[in-house]
């Protein structure tokens, strides 16, 4: 067996692991690189190793795990793309939106002359995304299926609607059971049930987003109530840049609970300003049986929430003068409608910006949280006088202790474990803990490294 680490090997984005085994070439995840420019530039080249694949299998729908699919298809891939049914449903929303953003970026670059000499082209188009979606093959979690001469099993791991760990086994060949964790969720998530255990692996690829951290015991919900109260009292609004899928629904759930308990004013308007978040909210309600939230509460998730569908409504909202909570995408303030709100709200001290998700190094969100008092938006410098907060309690990722607990379910140590999907310090810290506490053979692969087992 050979594994090519083609992404998420020196950072948390671009998850792509190619497994060559039993004469087949199977790609686990096909993620987009985000954050640092150095990483994003990798989106523009097609690694030779990704030619002539037999199958693609996705752990979940987040773009850092799925967002390069349309590019792969643009480069000629026409094989099957296996994923859980809920992942397939979310991908329809996520990939088309991603393609739209790619097209917008290219259009803006051409209009504002960021690149004067060459015409900017989108990384991929909506047509590429549609073609990728037509290749999806839904696979039920818990049911073993044959994929490119291997047995594939999906195991739900919390984290995001439809998210699963992937197990690949070469039939008739003991010692070839490879498990890829995907992103592992938390024991106590607002929406998702805890990750299901996996008991056998010969080769383990485990994520390490929070490999060097423990989630603080802080009550994120209480802190959010506090921030909203104080902001509203001084006549300001709260802007919550949020991932449209998963996080936006968790925030709605919490804000509805806070209203019901009287912790924030019941009449405070809540705007969901993201067409993708609106669609994802409908999908979360459709797949409510995969969640831990009572069905009745999910039905009321959007009650009284004002859905902002058109761009004009969104622009009007950016000029509004009454206190409100605005949930808008993207979650790291790297693009999307949240930028208009950021431009309008960041310069005014009465407002609050609240980030409730992981911010990739180099993203605008990470810069704001680092305390930068000026951010560039659409090529324009915007002063930051609003309060900037990060709520830790909303993470969808297992922390260091939860990752180790999930790994402890294995009855025997894998012959080899690889720590992937972490910033360098997070990956290396988790590596050291796996070595010390579990006594496993473990290492952090390098980007582009090929390992023969
Ligand atoms: Zn994820």
CSV table of C-alpha atoms and ligand atoms in Angstrom, one decimal:
chain,number,residue,atom,x,y,z
A,1,UNK,CA,0.0,0.0,0.0
A,2,UNK,CA,1.2,3.5,-0.9
A,3,UNK,CA,-0.2,6.7,0.6
A,4,UNK,CA,0.4,10.1,-1.1
A,5,UNK,CA,-0.2,13.0,1.3
A,6,UNK,CA,-1.4,15.6,-1.2
A,7,UNK,CA,-2.9,18.1,1.3
A,8,UNK,CA,-3.8,18.8,4.9
A,9,UNK,CA,-0.2,17.6,5.6
A,10,UNK,CA,1.2,21.0,6.8
A,11,UNK,CA,-2.0,22.8,7.6
A,12,UNK,CA,-5.7,22.2,8.0
A,13,UNK,CA,-6.9,22.7,4.5
A,14,UNK,CA,-6.7,20.9,1.1
A,15,UNK,CA,-7.4,17.4,2.7
A,16,UNK,CA,-6.4,14.9,0.0
A,17,UNK,CA,-4.9,11.5,0.6
A,18,UNK,CA,-4.3,9.1,-2.3
A,19,UNK,CA,-4.3,5.4,-1.4
A,20,UNK,CA,-2.7,3.0,-3.9
A,21,UNK,CA,-3.5,-0.5,-3.0
A,22,UNK,CA,-4.5,-3.8,-4.7
A,23,UNK,CA,-4.1,-2.2,-8.1
A,24,UNK,CA,-6.5,0.6,-7.3
A,25,UNK,CA,-6.1,4.3,-6.8
A,26,UNK,CA,-8.6,5.7,-4.3
A,27,UNK,CA,-8.6,9.4,-3.3
A,28,UNK,CA,-9.8,10.1,0.3
A,29,UNK,CA,-11.2,13.6,0.4
A,30,UNK,CA,-10.6,16.3,-2.3
A,31,UNK,CA,-10.3,19.5,-0.4
A,32,UNK,CA,-9.7,23.1,-1.3
A,33,UNK,CA,-6.6,24.9,0.1
A,34,UNK,CA,-7.6,28.0,2.0
A,35,UNK,CA,-5.9,30.6,4.2
A,36,UNK,CA,-2.2,31.3,3.5
A,37,UNK,CA,-1.5,32.4,-0.1
A,38,UNK,CA,1.3,29.9,-0.3
A,39,UNK,CA,-1.3,27.1,0.4
A,40,UNK,CA,-4.0,28.6,-1.8
A,41,UNK,CA,-1.7,28.6,-4.8
A,42,UNK,CA,-1.6,24.8,-4.7
A,43,UNK,CA,-5.3,24.9,-5.8
A,44,UNK,CA,-4.0,25.9,-9.3
A,45,UNK,CA,-1.9,22.8,-10.1
A,46,UNK,CA,-3.0,19.3,-10.9
A,47,UNK,CA,-0.7,16.8,-9.2
A,48,UNK,CA,0.3,13.9,-11.5
A,49,UNK,CA,-0.7,11.5,-8.7
A,50,UNK,CA,-4.3,12.6,-9.1
A,51,UNK,CA,-4.6,11.4,-12.7
A,52,UNK,CA,-6.3,8.0,-13.4
A,53,UNK,CA,-8.1,7.6,-10.1
A,54,UNK,CA,-10.5,4.7,-9.7
A,55,UNK,CA,-12.7,6.3,-7.0
A,56,UNK,CA,-13.0,9.3,-4.7
A,57,UNK,CA,-14.4,9.0,-1.2
A,58,UNK,CA,-15.3,12.0,1.0
A,59,UNK,CA,-15.4,12.1,4.7
A,60,UNK,CA,-17.7,15.2,4.8
A,61,UNK,CA,-18.9,18.2,3.0
A,62,UNK,CA,-16.7,21.0,4.4
A,63,UNK,CA,-14.8,22.7,1.5
A,64,UNK,CA,-11.4,21.9,2.9
A,65,UNK,CA,-12.4,18.3,2.4
A,66,UNK,CA,-14.5,18.5,-0.8
A,67,UNK,CA,-14.0,21.9,-2.4
A,68,UNK,CA,-11.4,20.8,-5.0
A,69,UNK,CA,-13.7,18.2,-6.6
A,70,UNK,CA,-14.9,20.6,-9.4
A,71,UNK,CA,-11.2,21.2,-10.2
A,72,UNK,CA,-10.5,17.5,-10.3
A,73,UNK,CA,-13.5,17.1,-12.7
A,74,UNK,CA,-12.2,20.0,-14.7
A,75,UNK,CA,-9.0,18.1,-15.1
A,76,UNK,CA,-10.9,15.1,-16.5
A,77,UNK,CA,-12.0,12.9,-13.6
A,78,UNK,CA,-15.2,11.1,-14.5
A,79,UNK,CA,-15.3,8.3,-11.9
A,80,UNK,CA,-17.6,7.8,-8.9
A,81,UNK,CA,-17.5,10.1,-5.8
A,82,UNK,CA,-18.8,8.2,-2.7
A,83,UNK,CA,-20.1,10.0,0.4
A,84,UNK,CA,-22.9,9.7,2.9
A,85,UNK,CA,-26.4,10.8,1.8
A,86,UNK,CA,-26.4,13.8,4.0
A,87,UNK,CA,-22.9,14.8,2.7
A,88,UNK,CA,-24.2,14.5,-0.8
A,89,UNK,CA,-27.1,16.8,0.1
A,90,UNK,CA,-24.9,19.4,1.6
A,91,UNK,CA,-22.4,19.2,-1.3
A,92,UNK,CA,-25.1,20.4,-3.7
A,93,UNK,CA,-25.2,23.7,-1.7
A,94,UNK,CA,-21.5,24.0,-0.9
A,95,UNK,CA,-19.9,23.2,-4.2
A,96,UNK,CA,-22.2,25.5,-6.2
A,97,UNK,CA,-21.6,28.3,-3.8
A,98,UNK,CA,-17.9,27.7,-3.9
A,99,UNK,CA,-18.0,27.8,-7.7
A,100,UNK,CA,-20.0,31.0,-7.6
A,101,UNK,CA,-17.4,32.6,-5.3
A,102,UNK,CA,-14.6,31.4,-7.7
A,103,UNK,CA,-16.3,33.1,-10.6
A,104,UNK,CA,-16.9,36.2,-8.6
A,105,UNK,CA,-13.3,36.4,-7.5
A,106,UNK,CA,-12.2,36.2,-11.2
A,107,UNK,CA,-14.7,38.8,-12.2
A,108,UNK,CA,-13.7,41.2,-9.5
A,109,UNK,CA,-10.0,40.6,-10.3
A,110,UNK,CA,-10.6,41.5,-13.9
A,111,UNK,CA,-12.8,44.5,-13.1
A,112,UNK,CA,-10.4,46.1,-10.5
A,113,UNK,CA,-7.3,45.1,-12.4
A,114,UNK,CA,-5.6,43.1,-9.6
A,115,UNK,CA,-3.8,41.4,-12.4
A,116,UNK,CA,-3.3,43.8,-15.2
A,117,UNK,CA,-1.5,41.6,-17.7
A,118,UNK,CA,-3.4,38.4,-17.6
A,119,UNK,CA,-7.1,37.8,-17.6
A,120,UNK,CA,-8.0,36.2,-14.3
A,121,UNK,CA,-9.9,32.8,-14.7
A,122,UNK,CA,-12.0,31.1,-12.1
A,123,UNK,CA,-10.4,28.1,-10.4
A,124,UNK,CA,-13.6,26.3,-11.6
A,125,UNK,CA,-17.1,27.2,-12.7
A,126,UNK,CA,-20.6,26.3,-11.7
A,127,UNK,CA,-20.7,23.9,-14.7
A,128,UNK,CA,-17.7,22.1,-13.3
A,129,UNK,CA,-19.4,21.9,-9.9
A,130,UNK,CA,-22.6,20.5,-11.5
A,131,UNK,CA,-20.5,17.9,-13.3
A,132,UNK,CA,-18.9,16.9,-10.0
A,133,UNK,CA,-22.3,16.6,-8.3
A,134,UNK,CA,-23.5,14.3,-11.1
A,135,UNK,CA,-20.8,11.8,-10.1
A,136,UNK,CA,-21.9,11.5,-6.4
A,137,UNK,CA,-22.8,8.0,-5.2
A,138,UNK,CA,-24.6,8.1,-1.8
A,139,UNK,CA,-23.5,5.4,0.7
A,140,UNK,CA,-25.3,4.6,3.9
A,141,UNK,CA,-23.0,4.8,7.0
A,142,UNK,CA,-22.5,1.4,8.7
A,143,UNK,CA,-23.0,-0.6,5.6
A,144,UNK,CA,-19.9,-2.2,3.9
A,145,UNK,CA,-19.7,-1.7,0.1
A,146,UNK,CA,-17.2,-2.6,-2.5
A,147,UNK,CA,-15.4,0.4,-4.0
A,148,UNK,CA,-12.5,-0.1,-6.5
A,149,UNK,CA,-11.6,-3.6,-5.2
A,150,UNK,CA,-11.8,-2.5,-1.5
A,151,UNK,CA,-14.5,-2.7,1.2
A,152,UNK,CA,-15.5,0.7,2.2
A,153,UNK,CA,-17.4,1.5,5.5
A,154,UNK,CA,-18.5,4.9,6.7
A,155,UNK,CA,-18.7,5.6,10.4
A,156,UNK,CA,-20.5,8.7,11.7
A,157,UNK,CA,-18.1,10.9,13.7
A,158,UNK,CA,-20.3,13.9,14.7
A,159,UNK,CA,-18.7,17.2,13.6
A,160,UNK,CA,-21.0,18.1,10.7
A,161,UNK,CA,-24.2,16.7,9.3
A,162,UNK,CA,-23.2,13.5,7.4
A,163,UNK,CA,-19.6,13.5,8.5
A,164,UNK,CA,-18.0,10.1,8.7
A,165,UNK,CA,-14.7,8.4,9.2
A,166,UNK,CA,-13.7,6.1,6.3
A,167,UNK,CA,-12.5,2.6,6.6
A,168,UNK,CA,-10.9,0.9,3.6
A,169,UNK,CA,-10.0,-2.8,3.6
A,170,UNK,CA,-8.5,-4.9,0.9
A,171,UNK,CA,-10.6,-8.1,0.9
A,172,UNK,CA,-8.6,-11.3,1.7
A,173,UNK,CA,-5.6,-9.3,2.8
A,174,UNK,CA,-5.2,-9.0,6.6
A,175,UNK,CA,-3.2,-6.1,7.8
A,176,UNK,CA,-4.6,-3.7,5.2
A,177,UNK,CA,-7.4,-2.0,7.1
A,178,UNK,CA,-6.9,1.8,6.7
A,179,UNK,CA,-8.9,4.2,8.7
A,180,UNK,CA,-9.1,7.9,7.9
A,181,UNK,CA,-10.8,9.9,10.7
A,182,UNK,CA,-12.0,12.8,8.6
A,183,UNK,CA,-12.8,15.5,11.1
A,184,UNK,CA,-13.8,14.1,14.5
A,185,UNK,CA,-16.6,15.9,16.4
A,186,UNK,CA,-17.1,16.4,20.1
A,187,UNK,CA,-18.6,14.5,22.9
A,188,UNK,CA,-21.0,17.3,23.7
A,189,UNK,CA,-21.8,19.1,20.5
A,190,UNK,CA,-24.9,21.4,20.2
A,191,UNK,CA,-26.2,19.6,17.1
A,192,UNK,CA,-24.3,16.4,16.5
A,193,UNK,CA,-24.2,13.1,18.5
A,194,UNK,CA,-20.8,12.1,19.8
A,195,UNK,CA,-18.4,10.3,17.3
A,196,UNK,CA,-19.0,6.6,17.0
A,197,UNK,CA,-16.0,4.4,18.1
A,198,UNK,CA,-13.8,2.5,15.6
A,199,UNK,CA,-12.2,-0.6,17.1
A,200,UNK,CA,-9.8,-1.9,14.4
A,201,UNK,CA,-7.2,-0.2,12.1
A,202,UNK,CA,-3.9,-1.3,10.7
A,203,UNK,CA,-3.1,2.1,9.4
A,204,UNK,CA,-4.7,5.2,10.9
A,205,UNK,CA,-4.8,8.8,9.5
A,206,UNK,CA,-6.1,11.1,12.3
A,207,UNK,CA,-6.9,14.8,12.1
A,208,UNK,CA,-5.3,17.2,14.6
A,209,UNK,CA,-7.0,20.5,14.2
A,210,UNK,CA,-7.1,20.9,18.0
A,211,UNK,CA,-4.2,18.5,18.6
A,212,UNK,CA,-2.5,21.0,20.9
A,213,UNK,CA,-5.5,22.4,22.7
A,214,UNK,CA,-8.2,21.6,25.2
A,215,UNK,CA,-11.5,23.4,24.7
A,216,UNK,CA,-11.9,25.8,27.6
A,217,UNK,CA,-14.5,25.0,30.1
A,218,UNK,CA,-15.9,28.5,29.4
A,219,UNK,CA,-19.7,28.8,28.9
A,220,UNK,CA,-19.8,30.0,25.3
A,221,UNK,CA,-23.5,30.4,25.5
A,222,UNK,CA,-23.4,32.6,28.6
A,223,UNK,CA,-20.7,34.7,27.1
A,224,UNK,CA,-22.6,35.2,23.9
A,225,UNK,CA,-25.7,36.3,25.9
A,226,UNK,CA,-23.4,38.8,27.7
A,227,UNK,CA,-21.9,40.2,24.5
A,228,UNK,CA,-25.3,40.5,22.9
A,229,UNK,CA,-26.8,42.3,26.0
A,230,UNK,CA,-24.0,44.8,26.3
A,231,UNK,CA,-23.9,45.5,22.6
A,232,UNK,CA,-27.6,46.1,22.3
A,233,UNK,CA,-27.6,48.3,25.4
A,234,UNK,CA,-25.2,50.7,23.8
A,235,UNK,CA,-27.2,50.7,20.6
A,236,UNK,CA,-25.0,48.4,18.6
A,237,UNK,CA,-25.5,45.3,16.6
A,238,UNK,CA,-23.7,41.9,16.7
A,239,UNK,CA,-22.1,40.6,13.5
A,240,UNK,CA,-21.5,36.9,13.6
A,241,UNK,CA,-19.4,35.7,10.6
A,242,UNK,CA,-20.3,32.1,10.4
A,243,UNK,CA,-19.8,29.0,8.4
A,244,UNK,CA,-23.1,28.6,6.6
A,245,UNK,CA,-23.4,24.9,7.2
A,246,UNK,CA,-23.4,23.6,10.8
A,247,UNK,CA,-22.2,26.7,12.7
A,248,UNK,CA,-25.1,29.0,11.5
A,249,UNK,CA,-27.6,26.4,12.7
A,250,UNK,CA,-25.9,25.9,16.0
A,251,UNK,CA,-26.0,29.7,16.5
A,252,UNK,CA,-29.7,29.9,15.6
A,253,UNK,CA,-30.3,27.1,18.1
A,254,UNK,CA,-28.5,29.0,20.9
A,255,UNK,CA,-30.0,32.4,20.1
A,256,UNK,CA,-33.5,30.8,20.2
A,257,UNK,CA,-32.8,29.2,23.5
A,258,UNK,CA,-31.4,32.5,24.9
A,259,UNK,CA,-34.6,34.3,23.8
A,260,UNK,CA,-36.8,31.7,25.4
A,261,UNK,CA,-34.9,32.0,28.6
A,262,UNK,CA,-35.0,35.8,28.6
A,263,UNK,CA,-31.2,36.1,28.6
A,264,UNK,CA,-31.4,38.3,25.5
A,265,UNK,CA,-34.4,40.5,24.4
A,266,UNK,CA,-37.1,38.4,22.8
A,267,UNK,CA,-37.9,41.1,20.3
A,268,UNK,CA,-34.2,41.5,19.1
A,269,UNK,CA,-34.2,40.9,15.3
A,270,UNK,CA,-32.1,38.0,14.1
A,271,UNK,CA,-31.1,38.1,10.5
A,272,UNK,CA,-29.7,35.1,8.6
A,273,UNK,CA,-28.0,36.8,5.7
A,274,UNK,CA,-26.6,33.9,3.6
A,275,UNK,CA,-28.6,32.1,0.9
A,276,UNK,CA,-26.4,29.0,1.6
A,277,UNK,CA,-27.1,29.1,5.4
A,278,UNK,CA,-30.8,29.4,4.6
A,279,UNK,CA,-30.6,26.3,2.4
A,280,UNK,CA,-28.4,24.5,4.9
A,281,UNK,CA,-30.9,25.3,7.7
A,282,UNK,CA,-33.6,23.6,5.6
A,283,UNK,CA,-31.3,20.5,5.1
A,284,UNK,CA,-30.5,20.3,8.8
A,285,UNK,CA,-34.3,20.3,9.6
A,286,UNK,CA,-34.8,17.6,6.9
A,287,UNK,CA,-32.1,15.4,8.4
A,288,UNK,CA,-33.1,16.1,12.0
A,289,UNK,CA,-33.0,12.4,12.9
A,290,UNK,CA,-29.2,12.5,12.5
A,291,UNK,CA,-29.0,15.2,15.1
A,292,UNK,CA,-29.1,15.1,18.9
A,293,UNK,CA,-31.6,18.0,19.1
A,294,UNK,CA,-35.3,17.1,19.8
A,295,UNK,CA,-37.3,17.1,16.5
A,296,UNK,CA,-39.7,19.8,17.9
A,297,UNK,CA,-36.9,22.2,18.7
A,298,UNK,CA,-35.5,21.7,15.2
A,299,UNK,CA,-38.9,22.5,13.7
A,300,UNK,CA,-38.9,25.8,15.5
A,301,UNK,CA,-35.2,26.6,14.6
A,302,UNK,CA,-36.0,29.4,12.2
A,303,UNK,CA,-39.1,30.8,13.9
A,304,UNK,CA,-39.0,34.6,13.8
A,305,UNK,CA,-35.6,34.6,12.1
A,306,UNK,CA,-35.5,37.0,9.1
A,307,UNK,CA,-34.1,35.3,6.1
A,308,UNK,CA,-32.2,37.7,3.9
A,309,UNK,CA,-32.3,36.2,0.4
A,310,UNK,CA,-31.4,38.8,-2.1
A,311,UNK,CA,-28.2,40.9,-2.4
A,312,UNK,CA,-30.3,44.1,-2.3
A,313,UNK,CA,-31.9,43.2,1.0
A,314,UNK,CA,-28.4,42.4,2.3
A,315,UNK,CA,-27.0,45.8,1.3
A,316,UNK,CA,-30.0,47.5,2.9
A,317,UNK,CA,-29.4,45.6,6.1
A,318,UNK,CA,-25.8,46.8,6.1
A,319,UNK,CA,-27.2,50.4,6.4
A,320,UNK,CA,-29.7,49.6,9.1
A,321,UNK,CA,-29.5,51.6,12.4
A,322,UNK,CA,-31.3,49.5,14.9
A,323,UNK,CA,-29.7,46.8,17.1
A,324,UNK,CA,-29.8,43.3,15.6
A,325,UNK,CA,-27.9,40.1,15.4
A,326,UNK,CA,-26.7,39.4,11.9
A,327,UNK,CA,-25.4,35.9,11.1
A,328,UNK,CA,-23.6,36.0,7.7
A,329,UNK,CA,-21.1,34.0,5.7
A,330,UNK,CA,-18.2,33.3,5.2
A,331,UNK,CA,-17.1,32.1,8.6
A,332,UNK,CA,-13.6,33.4,8.4
A,333,UNK,CA,-14.7,36.7,6.7
A,334,UNK,CA,-12.7,35.7,3.6
A,335,UNK,CA,-15.6,36.4,1.2
A,336,UNK,CA,-19.3,36.6,0.8
A,337,UNK,CA,-21.9,39.0,2.2
A,338,UNK,CA,-20.3,39.3,5.6
A,339,UNK,CA,-17.8,41.6,4.0
A,340,UNK,CA,-20.4,44.3,3.4
A,341,UNK,CA,-21.4,44.1,7.0
A,342,UNK,CA,-17.8,44.1,8.2
A,343,UNK,CA,-17.1,47.3,6.2
A,344,UNK,CA,-20.1,49.0,7.7
A,345,UNK,CA,-19.7,47.8,11.3
A,346,UNK,CA,-16.0,47.4,12.0
A,347,UNK,CA,-15.3,51.1,12.1
A,348,UNK,CA,-17.9,51.8,14.8
A,349,UNK,CA,-17.2,51.1,18.5
A,350,UNK,CA,-20.8,50.3,19.4
A,351,UNK,CA,-20.9,47.1,17.4
A,352,UNK,CA,-19.4,43.7,18.2
A,353,UNK,CA,-17.9,41.1,15.9
A,354,UNK,CA,-18.2,37.6,17.2
A,355,UNK,CA,-16.3,34.7,15.7
A,356,UNK,CA,-17.6,31.3,16.7
A,357,UNK,CA,-15.4,29.1,14.6
A,358,UNK,CA,-11.8,28.0,13.9
A,359,UNK,CA,-9.9,30.7,12.0
A,360,UNK,CA,-7.3,29.4,9.6
A,361,UNK,CA,-4.0,31.3,9.8
A,362,UNK,CA,-3.8,34.1,7.2
A,363,UNK,CA,-7.6,34.5,7.0
A,364,UNK,CA,-9.2,37.9,7.7
A,365,UNK,CA,-10.9,36.4,10.8
A,366,UNK,CA,-7.5,35.3,12.2
A,367,UNK,CA,-6.1,38.8,11.6
A,368,UNK,CA,-9.0,40.4,13.3
A,369,UNK,CA,-8.7,38.1,16.3
A,370,UNK,CA,-5.0,38.8,16.5
A,371,UNK,CA,-6.0,42.4,17.2
A,372,UNK,CA,-5.2,44.0,13.9
A,373,UNK,CA,-6.8,47.5,13.9
A,374,UNK,CA,-7.1,47.7,10.2
A,375,UNK,CA,-8.3,45.1,7.7
A,376,UNK,CA,-8.3,45.2,3.9
A,377,UNK,CA,-11.8,44.5,2.4
A,378,UNK,CA,-12.3,44.5,-1.4
A,379,UNK,CA,-8.9,46.3,-1.7
A,380,UNK,CA,-9.9,49.0,0.8
A,381,UNK,CA,-8.4,49.6,4.3
A,382,UNK,CA,-11.1,49.5,6.9
A,383,UNK,CA,-10.4,50.6,10.5
A,384,UNK,CA,-11.5,48.3,13.3
A,385,UNK,CA,-13.0,49.9,16.3
A,386,UNK,CA,-15.8,47.4,17.1
A,387,UNK,CA,-15.3,44.9,19.8
A,388,UNK,CA,-13.9,41.6,18.4
A,389,UNK,CA,-14.6,38.4,20.3
A,390,UNK,CA,-14.0,34.7,19.8
A,391,UNK,CA,-16.4,32.2,21.3
A,392,UNK,CA,-14.5,28.9,21.8
A,393,UNK,CA,-17.4,26.8,23.0
A,394,UNK,CA,-18.8,26.4,19.5
A,395,UNK,CA,-16.0,24.4,17.9
A,396,UNK,CA,-17.2,21.3,15.9
A,397,UNK,CA,-13.8,19.6,16.5
A,398,UNK,CA,-12.7,17.2,19.1
A,399,UNK,CA,-10.0,18.7,21.3
A,400,UNK,CA,-6.7,16.9,22.2
A,401,UNK,CA,-8.2,14.8,25.0
A,402,UNK,CA,-11.3,13.9,22.9
A,403,UNK,CA,-9.1,12.8,19.9
A,404,UNK,CA,-7.0,10.6,22.2
A,405,UNK,CA,-10.2,9.2,23.7
A,406,UNK,CA,-11.6,8.4,20.3
A,407,UNK,CA,-8.3,6.6,19.3
A,408,UNK,CA,-8.4,4.6,22.6
A,409,UNK,CA,-11.3,2.6,21.2
A,410,UNK,CA,-8.9,0.7,19.0
A,411,UNK,CA,-8.3,-2.7,20.5
A,412,UNK,CA,-4.8,-2.9,19.2
A,413,UNK,CA,-2.3,-0.2,18.1
A,414,UNK,CA,-2.2,0.3,14.4
A,415,UNK,CA,1.0,-0.7,12.7
A,416,UNK,CA,1.4,3.0,11.7
A,417,UNK,CA,-0.4,6.2,12.5
A,418,UNK,CA,-0.2,9.4,10.6
A,419,UNK,CA,-1.2,12.7,12.1
A,420,UNK,CA,-2.7,15.0,9.4
A,421,UNK,CA,-5.0,18.1,9.2
A,422,UNK,CA,-3.3,20.3,11.8
A,423,UNK,CA,-1.2,23.5,11.9
A,424,UNK,CA,2.4,22.2,12.4
A,425,UNK,CA,2.3,22.8,16.2
A,426,UNK,CA,-1.1,21.1,16.6
A,427,UNK,CA,0.0,18.1,14.5
A,428,UNK,CA,3.3,17.6,16.3
A,429,UNK,CA,1.8,18.0,19.8
A,430,UNK,CA,-0.8,15.3,19.0
A,431,UNK,CA,1.9,13.1,17.6
A,432,UNK,CA,3.9,13.4,20.9
A,433,UNK,CA,0.8,12.6,22.9
A,434,UNK,CA,-0.1,9.6,20.9
A,435,UNK,CA,3.4,8.3,21.3
A,436,UNK,CA,3.6,9.0,25.0
A,437,UNK,CA,0.1,8.0,26.1
A,438,UNK,CA,-0.8,5.3,23.7
A,439,UNK,CA,2.7,4.0,22.8
A,440,UNK,CA,1.9,3.9,19.1
A,441,UNK,CA,4.2,4.2,16.1
A,442,UNK,CA,3.2,7.6,14.8
A,443,UNK,CA,4.5,10.4,12.7
A,444,UNK,CA,3.5,13.6,10.9
A,445,UNK,CA,3.8,13.2,7.1
A,446,UNK,CA,5.2,16.1,5.0
A,447,UNK,CA,3.2,17.7,2.2
A,448,UNK,CA,3.5,15.7,-1.0
A,449,UNK,CA,5.2,12.8,0.8
A,450,UNK,CA,4.7,9.3,-0.5
A,451,UNK,CA,4.8,6.5,2.1
A,452,UNK,CA,5.1,2.9,1.2
A,453,UNK,CA,3.7,0.4,3.8
B,1,LIG,ZN1,-14.8,19.7,8.8
